[in-house]
Amino acid sequence: MTDRLAILGGTPVRPQGYPSWPDVDEETVARVVETVRSGQWGGFPYPGPNTARFAELFAALHDVRHAIPMANGTITMEVALKALDVGWGDEVIVPALTFSATAYAPMAAGALPVIVDVAPDTLAIDPDAVEAAVTDRTKAIIPVHLGQVMADMDRLTEIAARHGLAIVEDCAHSHGKQWRGRSAGAVAEFGSFSHQSSKILTSGEGGTLTTNDDLLAERAASIIDCGRPKDPDDERGTFGANYRLSELQAAALAAQVEKLESQIDERASSAAYFEELIAEVEGVRLLTIDERLTRRSFYRYIVCIEPEAFAGLGNSLVCDALDEEGIDCWEGYPSLTRDPLFQPWLSRMPVAVEQADRLRPEAWDCPVSDLAGSRQTIYLDENIFRAGRKGIEDAVAAFHKVAAGASELRSLTDGG
């Protein structure tokens, strides 16, 4: 059968695959080679010339006063919280549907991550759940701009202002996004970006904090540079460590940031075409794109499946089938409620006695995140959206094919 699923021995829809990532070009190679030959490889003194150049470009891209490059996109959130004086006994509200780094960062700063559910239409943090979770110990919120969406920054900003809270935007997926014309990472006290190897602006590892606050920028830069003061009139320094970005990484980032905008536009155009075609596939649901999101950008594009339309198959097995058809994808993050790292009765997570009730099993009430992460979400790789209209058409054809062949696949498996 020519239309038999590739996972069952049929012919793949797209055997040639999609463009590779990172997108290596001669300019990036030349700048890294130039840095190697210069002999100035490390991050000290901070910032080096490549780091300073990248920081300038990145700040301009996101229309912020300061960009502070550092070792990775987990350290960024930890440093942001420390710069905001968040520490032991404090609470930081985070969404359940995210990479574990979002909740790890408060722990690294000495605070308690309070995990709340996401909104069903966007899978971004639910502002109502945030409001309900605020206590007199709450000091900050870390909303995640997941996939192609942004969290409701209007509601979150209003909640934060009313309760005296800071916001650190987790923008690991969101280089170049805009909310009401303001860049992701420029709306709150801090924005945290990742440059890990699969991100849309990468140096293999790395991260950048953005802020419009001069004092917060000084504090963050001091923390990552072994506590050295950044204010010439301040001899006290800060309690910090070496979290600097190397000049080799900064050279690669500076070269890539200059072509990022054209890549963002290409993905956004392809996403619109994908949304037009995928609407014809029964059982595939698009996330709601808020009209206040005025510029689109994404690292991975997220859709939700209704398992009933795929013969009861969950997202894991559907992703396996799509991968075999040549469509790069992944089932996405499981709910943090299922991660033992954030459950002190299963791990060594330090918790103040008076906060223990916040972390009892019955307190983890995140049904939307639990269902989405375990059964529904499919994260499509960004390269699908850099392969022209044919790349999109092939991806949608693969969804059609998997839906049509799901019953046969189900009969040969336990249903995922």
Short mmCIF file of C-alpha atoms in Angstrom, two decimals:
data_model
loop_
_atom_site.label_atom_id
_atom_site.label_comp_id
_atom_site.label_asym_id
_atom_site.label_seq_id
_atom_site.Cartn_x
_atom_site.Cartn_y
_atom_site.Cartn_z
CA MET A 1 0.00 0.00 0.00
CA THR A 2 1.50 3.34 -1.02
CA ASP A 3 -0.35 5.16 1.77
CA ARG A 4 0.63 2.79 4.57
CA LEU A 5 2.29 4.55 7.47
CA ALA A 6 6.07 4.68 7.23
CA ILE A 7 6.30 3.46 10.83
CA LEU A 8 4.56 0.29 9.58
CA GLY A 9 6.78 -0.11 6.52
CA GLY A 10 5.24 2.36 4.07
CA THR A 11 6.94 5.12 2.11
CA PRO A 12 7.56 8.38 4.02
CA VAL A 13 5.78 11.54 2.92
CA ARG A 14 9.03 13.50 3.04
CA PRO A 15 12.05 11.20 2.87
CA GLN A 16 14.41 14.10 2.14
CA GLY A 17 13.72 15.71 5.52
CA TYR A 18 14.04 19.41 6.29
CA PRO A 19 16.84 22.01 6.50
CA SER A 20 19.40 21.41 9.21
CA TRP A 21 19.95 23.62 12.25
CA PRO A 22 22.02 25.60 13.08
CA ASP A 23 22.08 27.39 9.74
CA VAL A 24 25.86 27.62 9.33
CA ASP A 25 27.12 30.33 6.98
CA GLU A 26 30.56 31.58 6.02
CA GLU A 27 30.15 34.85 7.94
CA THR A 28 29.64 32.98 11.21
CA VAL A 29 32.62 30.73 10.49
CA ALA A 30 34.79 33.73 9.61
CA ARG A 31 33.96 35.59 12.83
CA VAL A 32 34.63 32.57 15.01
CA VAL A 33 37.92 31.88 13.21
CA GLU A 34 38.92 35.54 13.64
CA THR A 35 38.23 35.22 17.37
CA VAL A 36 40.24 32.01 17.62
CA ARG A 37 43.19 33.73 15.97
CA SER A 38 42.86 36.75 18.27
CA GLY A 39 43.62 34.60 21.30
CA GLN A 40 40.85 36.29 23.30
CA TRP A 41 38.56 33.33 23.86
CA GLY A 42 37.23 33.65 27.37
CA GLY A 43 34.73 35.97 29.00
CA PHE A 44 37.19 37.98 31.14
CA PRO A 45 37.44 40.92 31.27
CA TYR A 46 33.67 41.19 30.95
CA PRO A 47 32.34 42.14 28.52
CA GLY A 48 34.82 41.33 25.79
CA PRO A 49 34.49 43.02 22.38
CA ASN A 50 32.34 40.26 20.82
CA THR A 51 30.13 40.06 23.90
CA ALA A 52 29.67 43.83 23.94
CA ARG A 53 28.84 43.85 20.23
CA PHE A 54 26.31 41.06 20.57
CA ALA A 55 24.72 42.72 23.60
CA GLU A 56 24.31 45.93 21.61
CA LEU A 57 22.70 44.10 18.67
CA PHE A 58 20.43 42.01 20.88
CA ALA A 59 19.26 45.02 22.89
CA ALA A 60 18.48 46.90 19.68
CA LEU A 61 16.54 43.93 18.30
CA HIS A 62 14.34 43.85 21.40
CA ASP A 63 14.23 47.63 21.95
CA VAL A 64 15.62 47.47 25.49
CA ARG A 65 18.30 49.50 27.24
CA HIS A 66 20.37 46.53 28.38
CA ALA A 67 21.19 43.00 27.24
CA ILE A 68 23.44 40.95 29.53
CA PRO A 69 24.81 37.77 27.84
CA MET A 70 25.74 34.86 30.07
CA ALA A 71 26.41 31.12 30.23
CA ASN A 72 22.94 29.70 29.51
CA GLY A 73 19.20 30.32 29.61
CA THR A 74 18.72 28.74 33.03
CA ILE A 75 21.34 30.90 34.72
CA THR A 76 19.58 33.93 33.23
CA MET A 77 16.44 33.33 35.31
CA GLU A 78 18.42 32.51 38.45
CA VAL A 79 20.45 35.70 38.06
CA ALA A 80 17.33 37.76 37.39
CA LEU A 81 15.72 36.54 40.61
CA LYS A 82 18.89 37.18 42.62
CA ALA A 83 19.14 40.68 41.16
CA LEU A 84 15.55 41.22 42.31
CA ASP A 85 16.50 40.09 45.85
CA VAL A 86 14.39 36.94 45.64
CA GLY A 87 15.74 34.29 48.01
CA TRP A 88 15.14 31.87 50.86
CA GLY A 89 11.52 31.64 52.03
CA ASP A 90 10.19 33.55 49.00
CA GLU A 91 7.80 32.07 46.44
CA VAL A 92 7.90 32.38 42.65
CA ILE A 93 4.87 31.41 40.56
CA VAL A 94 5.62 29.38 37.41
CA PRO A 95 3.47 27.49 34.87
CA ALA A 96 3.21 23.71 34.96
CA LEU A 97 3.78 23.36 31.21
CA THR A 98 7.38 24.36 30.61
CA PHE A 99 10.93 23.02 30.66
CA SER A 100 12.11 22.23 34.18
CA ALA A 101 14.59 25.14 34.12
CA THR A 102 11.74 27.59 34.69
CA ALA A 103 11.01 26.04 38.08
CA TYR A 104 14.62 25.12 38.84
CA ALA A 105 15.74 28.77 38.68
CA PRO A 106 13.77 29.86 41.79
CA MET A 107 15.22 26.87 43.67
CA ALA A 108 18.74 27.89 42.62
CA ALA A 109 18.02 31.35 44.00
CA GLY A 110 16.80 29.79 47.27
CA ALA A 111 13.08 30.33 46.65
CA LEU A 112 10.14 27.98 46.28
CA PRO A 113 8.58 27.45 42.82
CA VAL A 114 4.79 27.47 43.08
CA ILE A 115 3.46 25.60 40.07
CA VAL A 116 0.10 26.64 38.59
CA ASP A 117 -1.96 25.55 35.59
CA VAL A 118 -2.04 26.97 32.08
CA ALA A 119 -4.96 28.32 30.05
CA PRO A 120 -6.50 25.65 27.77
CA ASP A 121 -6.64 27.84 24.66
CA THR A 122 -3.04 29.09 24.72
CA LEU A 123 -1.17 26.71 27.08
CA ALA A 124 0.41 29.83 28.60
CA ILE A 125 0.20 30.49 32.34
CA ASP A 126 -3.39 31.08 33.49
CA PRO A 127 -3.67 34.56 35.09
CA ASP A 128 -6.58 33.40 37.26
CA ALA A 129 -4.40 30.58 38.62
CA VAL A 130 -1.62 33.08 39.26
CA GLU A 131 -3.96 35.34 41.21
CA ALA A 132 -5.18 32.44 43.31
CA ALA A 133 -1.62 31.37 44.14
CA VAL A 134 -0.36 34.70 45.48
CA THR A 135 0.54 34.74 49.19
CA ASP A 136 2.45 37.16 51.38
CA ARG A 137 5.58 35.17 50.48
CA THR A 138 5.17 35.59 46.71
CA LYS A 139 7.84 37.81 45.20
CA ALA A 140 7.80 37.10 41.45
CA ILE A 141 6.06 35.47 38.49
CA ILE A 142 7.84 33.72 35.62
CA PRO A 143 5.43 33.50 32.67
CA VAL A 144 6.62 31.40 29.73
CA HIS A 145 5.99 32.56 26.18
CA LEU A 146 5.57 29.00 24.96
CA GLY A 147 5.90 28.03 21.31
CA GLN A 148 4.10 30.55 19.09
CA VAL A 149 2.10 32.27 21.85
CA MET A 150 2.78 34.85 24.54
CA ALA A 151 1.37 34.86 28.04
CA ASP A 152 -1.26 37.51 28.77
CA MET A 153 1.14 40.24 29.80
CA ASP A 154 -1.63 42.78 30.37
CA ARG A 155 -3.31 40.67 33.06
CA LEU A 156 -0.04 39.53 34.57
CA THR A 157 1.35 43.05 34.74
CA GLU A 158 -1.82 44.23 36.46
CA ILE A 159 -1.71 41.37 38.97
CA ALA A 160 1.99 41.99 39.67
CA ALA A 161 1.46 45.72 40.18
CA ARG A 162 -1.44 45.16 42.56
CA HIS A 163 0.51 42.68 44.70
CA GLY A 164 3.94 44.32 44.45
CA LEU A 165 5.50 41.47 42.46
CA ALA A 166 8.26 41.36 39.86
CA ILE A 167 7.96 39.52 36.53
CA VAL A 168 10.72 37.64 34.74
CA GLU A 169 9.59 36.71 31.23
CA ASP A 170 10.85 33.29 30.10
CA CYS A 171 11.48 34.06 26.42
CA ALA A 172 13.52 30.97 25.56
CA HIS A 173 11.15 30.29 22.64
CA SER A 174 10.48 33.90 21.73
CA HIS A 175 13.36 35.88 20.25
CA GLY A 176 11.73 38.74 18.33
CA LYS A 177 8.12 38.33 19.48
CA GLN A 178 6.14 41.48 20.28
CA TRP A 179 3.19 42.20 22.57
CA ARG A 180 1.32 45.40 21.65
CA GLY A 181 4.42 46.45 19.71
CA ARG A 182 6.76 45.84 22.67
CA SER A 183 9.28 43.05 22.41
CA ALA A 184 9.10 39.93 24.51
CA GLY A 185 11.58 40.51 27.29
CA ALA A 186 10.93 44.25 27.34
CA VAL A 187 7.52 44.24 29.03
CA ALA A 188 8.60 43.21 32.55
CA GLU A 189 11.56 43.75 34.89
CA PHE A 190 13.60 41.09 33.06
CA GLY A 191 13.40 38.94 29.96
CA SER A 192 15.30 35.64 29.82
CA PHE A 193 16.46 34.21 26.48
CA SER A 194 18.21 30.94 25.65
CA HIS A 195 20.90 30.33 23.03
CA GLN A 196 21.05 26.55 23.53
CA SER A 197 21.88 24.54 20.42
CA SER A 198 18.33 24.09 19.10
CA LYS A 199 17.10 27.64 19.80
CA ILE A 200 16.49 30.08 16.95
CA LEU A 201 19.48 32.20 17.98
CA THR A 202 22.17 29.80 19.10
CA SER A 203 25.80 29.56 20.12
CA GLY A 204 25.52 25.95 21.27
CA GLU A 205 24.99 27.15 24.83
CA GLY A 206 24.35 30.60 26.23
CA GLY A 207 21.64 32.96 27.39
CA THR A 208 20.83 36.65 27.59
CA LEU A 209 18.92 38.78 30.11
CA THR A 210 17.18 41.93 28.92
CA THR A 211 16.03 44.83 31.08
CA ASN A 212 15.25 48.53 30.90
CA ASP A 213 16.34 49.11 34.49
CA ASP A 214 19.90 50.45 34.88
CA LEU A 215 20.32 49.22 38.45
CA LEU A 216 19.02 45.73 37.69
CA ALA A 217 21.37 45.54 34.72
CA GLU A 218 24.33 46.44 36.95
CA ARG A 219 23.34 43.86 39.52
CA ALA A 220 22.94 41.10 36.93
CA ALA A 221 26.25 41.91 35.25
CA SER A 222 27.99 41.90 38.64
CA ILE A 223 26.47 38.56 39.69
CA ILE A 224 27.72 36.78 36.55
CA ASP A 225 31.19 38.36 36.71
CA CYS A 226 32.23 36.88 40.07
CA GLY A 227 30.54 39.74 41.92
CA ARG A 228 32.75 42.50 40.48
CA PRO A 229 31.01 45.89 40.80
CA LYS A 230 29.81 47.47 37.56
CA ASP A 231 29.23 50.91 39.03
CA PRO A 232 32.63 52.67 39.12
CA ASP A 233 31.60 54.38 42.36
CA ASP A 234 30.65 51.11 44.06
CA GLU A 235 33.49 49.13 45.65
CA ARG A 236 31.26 46.64 47.49
CA GLY A 237 30.57 44.17 44.71
CA THR A 238 27.94 41.44 44.79
CA PHE A 239 27.77 37.80 45.80
CA GLY A 240 28.32 36.21 42.39
CA ALA A 241 30.06 33.55 40.34
CA ASN A 242 31.55 33.07 36.89
CA TYR A 243 28.54 32.78 34.59
CA ARG A 244 30.13 34.75 31.73
CA LEU A 245 29.64 34.01 28.04
CA SER A 246 32.82 33.25 26.09
CA GLU A 247 34.05 35.42 23.22
CA LEU A 248 33.82 32.42 20.87
CA GLN A 249 30.12 32.03 21.58
CA ALA A 250 29.51 35.76 21.34
CA ALA A 251 31.18 35.86 17.93
CA ALA A 252 28.74 33.25 16.61
CA LEU A 253 25.77 35.03 18.14
CA ALA A 254 26.71 38.43 16.77
CA ALA A 255 26.90 36.98 13.25
CA GLN A 256 23.55 35.23 13.55
CA VAL A 257 21.54 38.03 15.13
CA GLU A 258 21.97 40.02 11.93
CA LYS A 259 20.00 37.44 9.93
CA LEU A 260 17.49 36.53 12.63
CA GLU A 261 14.77 38.93 11.53
CA SER A 262 14.54 37.50 8.02
CA GLN A 263 14.30 33.98 9.50
CA ILE A 264 11.54 35.15 11.88
CA ASP A 265 9.57 36.58 8.96
CA GLU A 266 9.99 33.38 6.94
CA ARG A 267 8.71 31.21 9.79
CA ALA A 268 5.78 33.54 10.46
CA SER A 269 4.69 33.44 6.81
CA SER A 270 4.96 29.65 6.74
CA ALA A 271 3.00 29.39 10.01
CA ALA A 272 0.09 31.30 8.47
CA TYR A 273 0.06 28.88 5.52
CA PHE A 274 0.26 25.91 7.88
CA GLU A 275 -2.72 27.20 9.87
CA GLU A 276 -4.74 27.51 6.69
CA LEU A 277 -4.08 23.90 5.66
CA ILE A 278 -4.07 22.13 9.03
CA ALA A 279 -7.63 23.32 9.67
CA GLU A 280 -8.72 20.55 7.30
CA VAL A 281 -7.26 17.81 9.53
CA GLU A 282 -9.87 16.57 11.97
CA GLY A 283 -8.65 16.26 15.52
CA VAL A 284 -5.81 18.82 15.30
CA ARG A 285 -6.37 21.99 17.33
CA LEU A 286 -4.43 25.22 16.97
CA LEU A 287 -3.51 27.35 19.96
CA THR A 288 -5.26 30.72 20.15
CA ILE A 289 -3.08 33.57 18.96
CA ASP A 290 -3.96 36.71 20.92
CA GLU A 291 -4.53 39.78 18.76
CA ARG A 292 -2.22 41.69 21.12
CA LEU A 293 0.67 39.51 19.88
CA THR A 294 1.76 41.94 17.18
CA ARG A 295 4.84 40.12 15.90
CA ARG A 296 5.09 36.37 15.65
CA SER A 297 8.19 34.32 16.27
CA PHE A 298 8.69 30.81 17.55
CA TYR A 299 11.21 28.12 18.33
CA ARG A 300 8.81 25.23 17.92
CA TYR A 301 5.22 25.43 16.72
CA ILE A 302 2.73 23.68 19.00
CA VAL A 303 -0.52 21.97 18.06
CA CYS A 304 -2.81 19.79 20.17
CA ILE A 305 -4.36 16.56 18.98
CA GLU A 306 -7.57 15.00 20.19
CA PRO A 307 -6.53 11.36 20.71
CA GLU A 308 -10.04 10.15 19.78
CA ALA A 309 -9.50 11.41 16.23
CA PHE A 310 -6.28 9.34 16.07
CA ALA A 311 -7.87 6.04 17.14
CA GLY A 312 -7.05 6.79 20.78
CA LEU A 313 -3.31 7.23 20.16
CA GLY A 314 -1.56 9.72 22.43
CA ASN A 315 0.88 12.39 21.34
CA SER A 316 3.97 10.24 21.86
CA LEU A 317 3.00 7.59 19.33
CA VAL A 318 1.59 10.16 16.90
CA CYS A 319 4.96 11.94 17.05
CA ASP A 320 6.76 8.67 16.38
CA ALA A 321 4.59 8.15 13.31
CA LEU A 322 5.13 11.71 12.07
CA ASP A 323 8.90 11.40 12.58
CA GLU A 324 8.93 8.29 10.39
CA GLU A 325 7.11 10.29 7.70
CA GLY A 326 10.02 12.75 7.77
CA ILE A 327 8.28 15.41 9.89
CA ASP A 328 10.54 16.50 12.74
CA CYS A 329 8.53 16.79 15.94
CA TRP A 330 8.37 15.98 19.64
CA GLU A 331 5.59 15.43 22.18
CA GLY A 332 6.78 18.36 24.27
CA TYR A 333 7.20 19.04 27.94
CA PRO A 334 5.42 16.87 30.48
CA SER A 335 3.62 18.71 33.24
CA LEU A 336 5.96 19.75 36.06
CA THR A 337 3.49 18.13 38.43
CA ARG A 338 4.96 14.83 37.24
CA ASP A 339 8.59 15.84 37.78
CA PRO A 340 10.00 14.47 41.06
CA LEU A 341 12.51 17.33 41.22
CA PHE A 342 9.75 19.66 42.35
CA GLN A 343 8.09 17.27 44.80
CA PRO A 344 9.95 17.40 48.13
CA TRP A 345 8.39 14.16 49.31
CA LEU A 346 10.28 12.50 46.41
CA SER A 347 13.44 14.65 46.26
CA ARG A 348 15.79 16.65 48.48
CA MET A 349 14.21 19.99 47.62
CA PRO A 350 14.66 22.27 50.67
CA VAL A 351 11.37 23.65 51.96
CA ALA A 352 10.60 25.81 54.98
CA VAL A 353 8.32 23.97 57.41
CA GLU A 354 5.66 26.66 57.17
CA GLN A 355 5.56 26.21 53.37
CA ALA A 356 5.13 22.45 53.37
CA ASP A 357 1.38 22.59 52.79
CA ARG A 358 2.04 24.34 49.47
CA LEU A 359 3.74 21.20 48.21
CA ARG A 360 1.49 18.38 49.34
CA PRO A 361 0.38 16.07 46.48
CA GLU A 362 -3.17 17.39 46.59
CA ALA A 363 -1.88 20.94 45.97
CA TRP A 364 -0.74 20.05 42.45
CA ASP A 365 -4.01 20.82 40.67
CA CYS A 366 -3.06 21.39 37.02
CA PRO A 367 -5.49 19.33 34.92
CA VAL A 368 -4.93 21.29 31.70
CA SER A 369 -1.15 20.88 31.86
CA ASP A 370 -1.39 17.23 32.90
CA LEU A 371 -3.61 16.33 29.95
CA ALA A 372 -1.82 18.44 27.37
CA GLY A 373 1.66 17.24 28.27
CA SER A 374 0.76 13.57 28.54
CA ARG A 375 -1.63 13.15 25.60
CA GLN A 376 -2.16 16.18 23.37
CA THR A 377 0.79 18.43 22.53
CA ILE A 378 2.94 18.07 19.43
CA TYR A 379 5.86 20.46 19.00
CA LEU A 380 6.83 20.85 15.34
CA ASP A 381 10.48 21.74 14.72
CA GLU A 382 11.24 25.19 13.35
CA ASN A 383 12.91 23.78 10.23
CA ILE A 384 9.51 22.71 8.85
CA PHE A 385 8.80 26.43 8.54
CA ARG A 386 12.00 27.13 6.58
CA ALA A 387 11.24 24.77 3.73
CA GLY A 388 8.81 26.82 1.68
CA ARG A 389 5.21 26.00 0.87
CA LYS A 390 6.09 22.42 -0.12
CA GLY A 391 7.57 21.84 3.33
CA ILE A 392 4.30 22.93 4.92
CA GLU A 393 2.20 20.89 2.50
CA ASP A 394 4.22 17.78 3.29
CA ALA A 395 3.79 18.29 7.02
CA VAL A 396 0.03 18.63 6.70
CA ALA A 397 -0.11 15.63 4.36
CA ALA A 398 1.68 13.61 7.04
CA PHE A 399 -0.93 14.59 9.64
CA HIS A 400 -3.67 13.44 7.24
CA LYS A 401 -1.83 10.18 6.64
CA VAL A 402 -1.25 9.44 10.32
CA ALA A 403 -4.88 10.18 11.15
CA ALA A 404 -6.02 7.84 8.36
CA GLY A 405 -3.64 5.06 9.41
CA ALA A 406 -4.05 5.45 13.16
CA SER A 407 -6.43 2.50 13.53
CA GLU A 408 -3.94 0.08 11.98
CA LEU A 409 -1.16 1.48 14.14
CA ARG A 410 -3.36 1.20 17.22
CA SER A 411 -4.14 -2.43 16.44
CA LEU A 412 -0.44 -3.25 16.44
CA THR A 413 0.43 -1.38 19.63
CA ASP A 414 -0.92 -0.75 23.08
CA GLY A 415 -2.19 2.67 21.97
CA GLY A 416 0.76 4.76 23.20
#
